[in-house]
PDB file of C-alpha atoms in Angstrom:
ATOM      1  CA  UNK A   1      84.068 133.021  77.787  1.00 56.00           C
ATOM      2  CA  UNK A   2      83.144 129.747  79.140  1.00 56.00           C
ATOM      3  CA  UNK A   3      79.833 130.745  79.255  1.00 61.00           C
ATOM      4  CA  UNK A   4      79.479 131.968  75.614  1.00 64.00           C
ATOM      5  CA  UNK A   5      80.966 128.648  74.712  1.00 58.00           C
ATOM      6  CA  UNK A   6      78.659 126.652  76.621  1.00 58.00           C
ATOM      7  CA  UNK A   7      75.821 128.279  74.859  1.00 60.00           C
ATOM      8  CA  UNK A   8      77.551 127.812  71.252  1.00 61.00           C
ATOM      9  CA  UNK A   9      78.627 124.285  71.782  1.00 66.00           C
ATOM     10  CA  UNK A  10      76.596 121.553  73.981  1.00 63.00           C
ATOM     11  CA  UNK A  11      79.585 119.726  74.140  1.00 68.00           C
ATOM     12  CA  UNK A  12      81.346 122.191  76.154  1.00 64.00           C
ATOM     13  CA  UNK A  13      80.326 120.521  79.596  1.00 64.00           C
ATOM     14  CA  UNK A  14      81.748 117.144  78.591  1.00 66.00           C
ATOM     15  CA  UNK A  15      85.028 119.037  78.070  1.00 67.00           C
ATOM     16  CA  UNK A  16      85.152 121.104  80.913  1.00 67.00           C
ATOM     17  CA  UNK A  17      86.954 118.438  82.993  1.00 66.00           C
ATOM     18  CA  UNK A  18      89.905 118.945  81.073  1.00 68.00           C
ATOM     19  CA  UNK A  19      90.494 122.661  82.593  1.00 70.00           C
ATOM     20  CA  UNK A  20      90.157 121.194  86.065  1.00 72.00           C
ATOM     21  CA  UNK A  21      93.492 120.756  88.182  1.00 80.00           C
ATOM     22  CA  UNK A  22      94.303 117.300  88.320  1.00 82.00           C
ATOM     23  CA  UNK A  23      93.885 115.132  91.491  1.00 82.00           C
ATOM     24  CA  UNK A  24      96.949 113.582  93.274  1.00 89.00           C
ATOM     25  CA  UNK A  25      97.223 109.688  93.259  1.00 89.00           C
ATOM     26  CA  UNK A  26      97.612 110.058  97.240  1.00 88.00           C
ATOM     27  CA  UNK A  27      94.247 111.461  97.633  1.00 89.00           C
ATOM     28  CA  UNK A  28      92.503 109.139  95.365  1.00 90.00           C
ATOM     29  CA  UNK A  29      93.802 106.188  97.549  1.00 88.00           C
ATOM     30  CA  UNK A  30      92.674 108.048 100.645  1.00 89.00           C
ATOM     31  CA  UNK A  31      88.917 108.401  99.279  1.00 92.00           C
ATOM     32  CA  UNK A  32      89.195 104.594  98.453  1.00 92.00           C
ATOM     33  CA  UNK A  33      90.139 103.525 101.692  1.00 92.00           C
ATOM     34  CA  UNK A  34      87.280 105.701 103.292  1.00 94.00           C
ATOM     35  CA  UNK A  35      84.655 103.922 101.046  1.00 95.00           C
ATOM     36  CA  UNK A  36      86.210 100.568 101.821  1.00 94.00           C
ATOM     37  CA  UNK A  37      85.929 101.579 105.731  1.00 96.00           C
ATOM     38  CA  UNK A  38      82.566 102.848 105.126  1.00 97.00           C
ATOM     39  CA  UNK A  39      81.200  99.603 103.587  1.00 96.00           C
ATOM     40  CA  UNK A  40      83.051  97.903 106.688  1.00 97.00           C
ATOM     41  CA  UNK A  41      80.727  99.956 109.048  1.00 97.00           C
ATOM     42  CA  UNK A  42      78.098  97.432 107.622  1.00 98.00           C
ATOM     43  CA  UNK A  43      79.179  94.491 108.938  1.00 97.00           C
ATOM     44  CA  UNK A  44      77.005  92.352 111.013  1.00 97.00           C
ATOM     45  CA  UNK A  45      79.254  91.783 113.846  1.00 97.00           C
ATOM     46  CA  UNK A  46      82.161  92.891 115.801  1.00 97.00           C
ATOM     47  CA  UNK A  47      84.311  89.978 114.643  1.00 97.00           C
ATOM     48  CA  UNK A  48      83.699  90.993 111.077  1.00 97.00           C
ATOM     49  CA  UNK A  49      84.667  94.305 111.577  1.00 97.00           C
ATOM     50  CA  UNK A  50      87.830  93.272 113.562  1.00 96.00           C
ATOM     51  CA  UNK A  51      88.770  90.757 110.710  1.00 95.00           C
ATOM     52  CA  UNK A  52      87.899  93.309 108.164  1.00 94.00           C
ATOM     53  CA  UNK A  53      90.512  95.830 109.580  1.00 94.00           C
ATOM     54  CA  UNK A  54      92.943  93.230 109.768  1.00 91.00           C
ATOM     55  CA  UNK A  55      92.358  92.281 106.284  1.00 89.00           C
ATOM     56  CA  UNK A  56      92.573  95.742 104.952  1.00 85.00           C
ATOM     57  CA  UNK A  57      95.884  95.841 104.204  1.00 75.00           C
ATOM     58  CA  UNK A  58      96.902  92.191 103.281  1.00 69.00           C
ATOM     59  CA  UNK A  59      98.062  91.469  99.600  1.00 50.00           C
ATOM     60  CA  UNK A  60      94.946  91.499  97.661  1.00 47.00           C
ATOM     61  CA  UNK A  61      96.090  88.237  96.112  1.00 39.00           C
ATOM     62  CA  UNK A  62      96.249  86.309  98.974  1.00 39.00           C
ATOM     63  CA  UNK A  63      93.325  87.760 100.914  1.00 42.00           C
ATOM     64  CA  UNK A  64      89.862  86.423 100.464  1.00 42.00           C
ATOM     65  CA  UNK A  65      88.352  89.261 101.849  1.00 45.00           C
ATOM     66  CA  UNK A  66      86.666  91.945  99.651  1.00 51.00           C
ATOM     67  CA  UNK A  67      88.187  94.590 101.908  1.00 51.00           C
ATOM     68  CA  UNK A  68      92.034  94.916 100.617  1.00 50.00           C
ATOM     69  CA  UNK A  69      94.390  97.800 100.300  1.00 53.00           C
ATOM     70  CA  UNK A  70      97.720  96.882  98.880  1.00 49.00           C
ATOM     71  CA  UNK A  71      99.368 100.262 100.229  1.00 53.00           C
ATOM     72  CA  UNK A  72     101.335  99.427 103.286  1.00 55.00           C
ATOM     73  CA  UNK A  73     102.062 103.108 103.762  1.00 66.00           C
ATOM     74  CA  UNK A  74      98.593 103.757 105.163  1.00 78.00           C
ATOM     75  CA  UNK A  75      97.740 103.903 108.751  1.00 87.00           C
ATOM     76  CA  UNK A  76      97.046 100.612 110.255  1.00 92.00           C
ATOM     77  CA  UNK A  77      94.022 100.573 112.444  1.00 94.00           C
ATOM     78  CA  UNK A  78      93.265  98.219 115.697  1.00 95.00           C
ATOM     79  CA  UNK A  79      89.552  97.813 116.766  1.00 97.00           C
ATOM     80  CA  UNK A  80      88.887  99.732 119.973  1.00 96.00           C
ATOM     81  CA  UNK A  81      85.265 100.044 119.992  1.00 97.00           C
ATOM     82  CA  UNK A  82      82.283  98.520 117.930  1.00 98.00           C
ATOM     83  CA  UNK A  83      78.480  98.920 118.174  1.00 98.00           C
ATOM     84  CA  UNK A  84      76.857  97.038 115.447  1.00 97.00           C
ATOM     85  CA  UNK A  85      73.501  97.995 116.722  1.00 97.00           C
ATOM     86  CA  UNK A  86      72.049 101.493 116.435  1.00 97.00           C
ATOM     87  CA  UNK A  87      69.113 102.856 118.160  1.00 97.00           C
ATOM     88  CA  UNK A  88      67.169 106.164 117.623  1.00 98.00           C
ATOM     89  CA  UNK A  89      69.548 109.024 117.182  1.00 98.00           C
ATOM     90  CA  UNK A  90      72.385 106.628 118.052  1.00 98.00           C
ATOM     91  CA  UNK A  91      74.066 105.459 115.199  1.00 98.00           C
ATOM     92  CA  UNK A  92      76.214 102.043 114.872  1.00 98.00           C
ATOM     93  CA  UNK A  93      79.954 103.020 114.455  1.00 98.00           C
ATOM     94  CA  UNK A  94      83.131 101.805 115.485  1.00 98.00           C
ATOM     95  CA  UNK A  95      86.503 103.113 116.638  1.00 98.00           C
ATOM     96  CA  UNK A  96      90.044 102.066 115.918  1.00 97.00           C
ATOM     97  CA  UNK A  97      93.471 103.151 116.869  1.00 96.00           C
ATOM     98  CA  UNK A  98      96.469 103.472 114.868  1.00 95.00           C
ATOM     99  CA  UNK A  99      98.749 100.960 115.765  1.00 91.00           C
ATOM    100  CA  UNK A 100     101.738 101.659 113.034  1.00 90.00           C
ATOM    101  CA  UNK A 101     102.283 105.509 114.053  1.00 88.00           C
ATOM    102  CA  UNK A 102     105.754 107.009 114.360  1.00 88.00           C
ATOM    103  CA  UNK A 103     107.216 107.062 118.050  1.00 86.00           C
ATOM    104  CA  UNK A 104     108.126 110.761 117.238  1.00 90.00           C
ATOM    105  CA  UNK A 105     104.426 111.539 116.171  1.00 93.00           C
ATOM    106  CA  UNK A 106     102.920 113.946 118.830  1.00 94.00           C
ATOM    107  CA  UNK A 107      99.437 112.787 118.191  1.00 95.00           C
ATOM    108  CA  UNK A 108      97.141 109.967 118.939  1.00 96.00           C
ATOM    109  CA  UNK A 109      95.209 108.983 115.628  1.00 97.00           C
ATOM    110  CA  UNK A 110      91.848 107.405 116.598  1.00 97.00           C
ATOM    111  CA  UNK A 111      89.494 106.283 113.621  1.00 97.00           C
ATOM    112  CA  UNK A 112      85.719 106.693 113.900  1.00 98.00           C
ATOM    113  CA  UNK A 113      83.449 105.228 111.118  1.00 98.00           C
ATOM    114  CA  UNK A 114      79.700 105.769 111.326  1.00 98.00           C
ATOM    115  CA  UNK A 115      77.094 103.230 109.439  1.00 98.00           C
ATOM    116  CA  UNK A 116      74.400 105.085 107.233  1.00 98.00           C
ATOM    117  CA  UNK A 117      70.645 103.548 107.312  1.00 98.00           C
ATOM    118  CA  UNK A 118      70.735  99.989 107.750  1.00 97.00           C
ATOM    119  CA  UNK A 119      67.677  99.274 110.450  1.00 97.00           C
ATOM    120  CA  UNK A 120      64.345 100.460 111.585  1.00 97.00           C
ATOM    121  CA  UNK A 121      66.137 102.537 114.158  1.00 97.00           C
ATOM    122  CA  UNK A 122      67.970 104.368 111.707  1.00 98.00           C
ATOM    123  CA  UNK A 123      64.760 104.979 109.884  1.00 97.00           C
ATOM    124  CA  UNK A 124      63.389 106.560 112.649  1.00 97.00           C
ATOM    125  CA  UNK A 125      66.660 109.029 113.086  1.00 97.00           C
ATOM    126  CA  UNK A 126      66.446 109.766 109.445  1.00 97.00           C
ATOM    127  CA  UNK A 127      62.356 110.807 109.918  1.00 97.00           C
ATOM    128  CA  UNK A 128      63.557 113.538 112.504  1.00 96.00           C
ATOM    129  CA  UNK A 129      64.047 115.716 109.724  1.00 93.00           C
ATOM    130  CA  UNK A 130      63.099 118.839 111.153  1.00 95.00           C
ATOM    131  CA  UNK A 131      65.315 121.831 110.213  1.00 96.00           C
ATOM    132  CA  UNK A 132      66.801 122.777 114.014  1.00 96.00           C
ATOM    133  CA  UNK A 133      68.535 125.504 115.144  1.00 96.00           C
ATOM    134  CA  UNK A 134      72.223 124.552 115.378  1.00 95.00           C
ATOM    135  CA  UNK A 135      75.419 127.024 116.651  1.00 93.00           C
ATOM    136  CA  UNK A 136      78.788 126.046 117.347  1.00 89.00           C
ATOM    137  CA  UNK A 137      81.363 128.532 118.704  1.00 86.00           C
ATOM    138  CA  UNK A 138      84.293 129.539 116.118  1.00 83.00           C
ATOM    139  CA  UNK A 139      87.474 127.298 116.331  1.00 76.00           C
ATOM    140  CA  UNK A 140      90.249 128.962 118.091  1.00 72.00           C
ATOM    141  CA  UNK A 141      91.384 130.713 121.348  1.00 65.00           C
ATOM    142  CA  UNK A 142      90.893 134.531 119.387  1.00 67.00           C
ATOM    143  CA  UNK A 143      87.150 133.763 118.207  1.00 67.00           C
ATOM    144  CA  UNK A 144      85.936 136.634 120.946  1.00 74.00           C
ATOM    145  CA  UNK A 145      82.723 134.500 121.622  1.00 73.00           C
ATOM    146  CA  UNK A 146      81.723 134.471 117.975  1.00 86.00           C
ATOM    147  CA  UNK A 147      79.938 131.491 116.720  1.00 88.00           C
ATOM    148  CA  UNK A 148      78.507 129.930 113.345  1.00 88.00           C
ATOM    149  CA  UNK A 149      74.985 129.484 113.148  1.00 92.00           C
ATOM    150  CA  UNK A 150      72.626 127.478 110.957  1.00 94.00           C
ATOM    151  CA  UNK A 151      69.933 124.828 110.533  1.00 95.00           C
ATOM    152  CA  UNK A 152      70.925 121.093 110.563  1.00 96.00           C
ATOM    153  CA  UNK A 153      68.685 117.726 110.559  1.00 97.00           C
ATOM    154  CA  UNK A 154      67.615 117.132 113.994  1.00 97.00           C
ATOM    155  CA  UNK A 155      68.287 113.556 113.880  1.00 97.00           C
ATOM    156  CA  UNK A 156      71.956 114.059 112.560  1.00 97.00           C
ATOM    157  CA  UNK A 157      72.248 116.628 115.402  1.00 97.00           C
ATOM    158  CA  UNK A 158      71.512 114.519 117.938  1.00 98.00           C
ATOM    159  CA  UNK A 159      73.199 111.392 116.733  1.00 98.00           C
ATOM    160  CA  UNK A 160      76.777 113.713 115.922  1.00 98.00           C
ATOM    161  CA  UNK A 161      76.219 114.974 119.717  1.00 97.00           C
ATOM    162  CA  UNK A 162      75.704 111.394 120.883  1.00 98.00           C
ATOM    163  CA  UNK A 163      78.897 110.163 119.156  1.00 98.00           C
ATOM    164  CA  UNK A 164      80.611 113.057 121.133  1.00 97.00           C
ATOM    165  CA  UNK A 165      79.501 112.334 124.309  1.00 97.00           C
ATOM    166  CA  UNK A 166      79.515 108.465 123.991  1.00 97.00           C
ATOM    167  CA  UNK A 167      83.433 108.784 123.793  1.00 97.00           C
ATOM    168  CA  UNK A 168      84.558 112.016 125.187  1.00 95.00           C
ATOM    169  CA  UNK A 169      85.999 110.088 128.218  1.00 96.00           C
ATOM    170  CA  UNK A 170      87.381 106.916 126.517  1.00 96.00           C
ATOM    171  CA  UNK A 171      89.574 109.404 124.079  1.00 96.00           C
ATOM    172  CA  UNK A 172      90.694 111.973 126.836  1.00 95.00           C
ATOM    173  CA  UNK A 173      91.920 108.621 128.887  1.00 96.00           C
ATOM    174  CA  UNK A 174      93.571 107.241 126.081  1.00 95.00           C
ATOM    175  CA  UNK A 175      95.263 110.553 125.226  1.00 95.00           C
ATOM    176  CA  UNK A 176      96.859 110.457 128.986  1.00 95.00           C
ATOM    177  CA  UNK A 177      97.864 107.012 128.900  1.00 94.00           C
ATOM    178  CA  UNK A 178      99.530 107.688 125.509  1.00 93.00           C
ATOM    179  CA  UNK A 179     101.777 110.438 126.829  1.00 91.00           C
ATOM    180  CA  UNK A 180     100.913 111.970 123.481  1.00 94.00           C
ATOM    181  CA  UNK A 181     100.566 115.862 122.864  1.00 94.00           C
ATOM    182  CA  UNK A 182      96.959 115.670 121.048  1.00 95.00           C
ATOM    183  CA  UNK A 183      94.659 113.662 119.591  1.00 95.00           C
ATOM    184  CA  UNK A 184      93.293 113.337 115.901  1.00 96.00           C
ATOM    185  CA  UNK A 185      90.407 111.801 115.039  1.00 96.00           C
ATOM    186  CA  UNK A 186      89.584 110.895 111.474  1.00 96.00           C
ATOM    187  CA  UNK A 187      85.824 110.644 111.065  1.00 97.00           C
ATOM    188  CA  UNK A 188      84.072 108.441 108.187  1.00 98.00           C
ATOM    189  CA  UNK A 189      80.954 107.928 107.379  1.00 97.00           C
ATOM    190  CA  UNK A 190      78.132 106.965 104.715  1.00 96.00           C
ATOM    191  CA  UNK A 191      74.700 108.552 104.243  1.00 96.00           C
ATOM    192  CA  UNK A 192      73.059 109.029 107.633  1.00 97.00           C
ATOM    193  CA  UNK A 193      76.360 108.285 109.076  1.00 98.00           C
ATOM    194  CA  UNK A 194      78.146 111.061 107.198  1.00 97.00           C
ATOM    195  CA  UNK A 195      75.890 113.628 108.550  1.00 97.00           C
ATOM    196  CA  UNK A 196      76.320 112.298 111.858  1.00 98.00           C
ATOM    197  CA  UNK A 197      80.056 112.348 111.823  1.00 98.00           C
ATOM    198  CA  UNK A 198      79.951 116.134 110.374  1.00 97.00           C
ATOM    199  CA  UNK A 199      78.343 117.064 113.417  1.00 97.00           C
ATOM    200  CA  UNK A 200      80.519 115.198 115.550  1.00 97.00           C
ATOM    201  CA  UNK A 201      83.408 116.711 113.947  1.00 96.00           C
ATOM    202  CA  UNK A 202      82.343 120.506 114.515  1.00 94.00           C
ATOM    203  CA  UNK A 203      81.401 119.450 118.017  1.00 93.00           C
ATOM    204  CA  UNK A 204      85.001 118.296 118.666  1.00 91.00           C
ATOM    205  CA  UNK A 205      86.574 121.341 117.248  1.00 82.00           C
TER     206      UNK A 205
END
C-alpha cells in the first residue's frame, strides 16, 4: 500500500513522518547532551574542557558559556583525563567520571568523548582508509567461541583499540577503588571520533 501511494503521490515521502513512532523528550535531551559534549571535545585546552563540563548544567540564563543544559537530573561529569593533542591513530579525547551518581548504584559511570578530524595527525588517520578485516568475539559467556567478522576503516580500528589499551589499567584501578560491582562506559564521538568510539565499544564488550 505504501509503495503504491508513493508512486501515485510524490508528496507521500514528505508525509511519512506522520506514521513514525514519536520520540520521547528524554531521548531528545540525551542526544542534545551528546551533541554538546561532542562539540566540547574540539576545545583547545584542558581548562576549556574542564570549564565546559562545569558549565554544562548551570542555568543557561546565568552562564556565558555556549555549553549549557538546564536539566539538573542528568549525570554531572568531572574531568578525569584529557588529551587535546592527537597523533596518527591516537585521537584526541577526554574521560570524565559521574559525580552525582546514587550511592546505591552498583556501577561506576565513566564518560569518554572522542574528537573528530581537526589536525594533520587526524588527516593521516583518515587517510588510512583501507577496508581491513575486523573480528570480535560475540559478547556473553555462552557464545561457544563464535565471533562477528567484517571490514572496517584501518585507521579507526587502530584508533579504537588505542583508546581501550590506553585506559584499560586506569578503569580497572578506578573500579577497584570505588568498590562498585561493574563499570559502565558511555562513549561519544563525532566523525572520526565516532568511528573510533564505536570500535572501542565493541572491544570493551
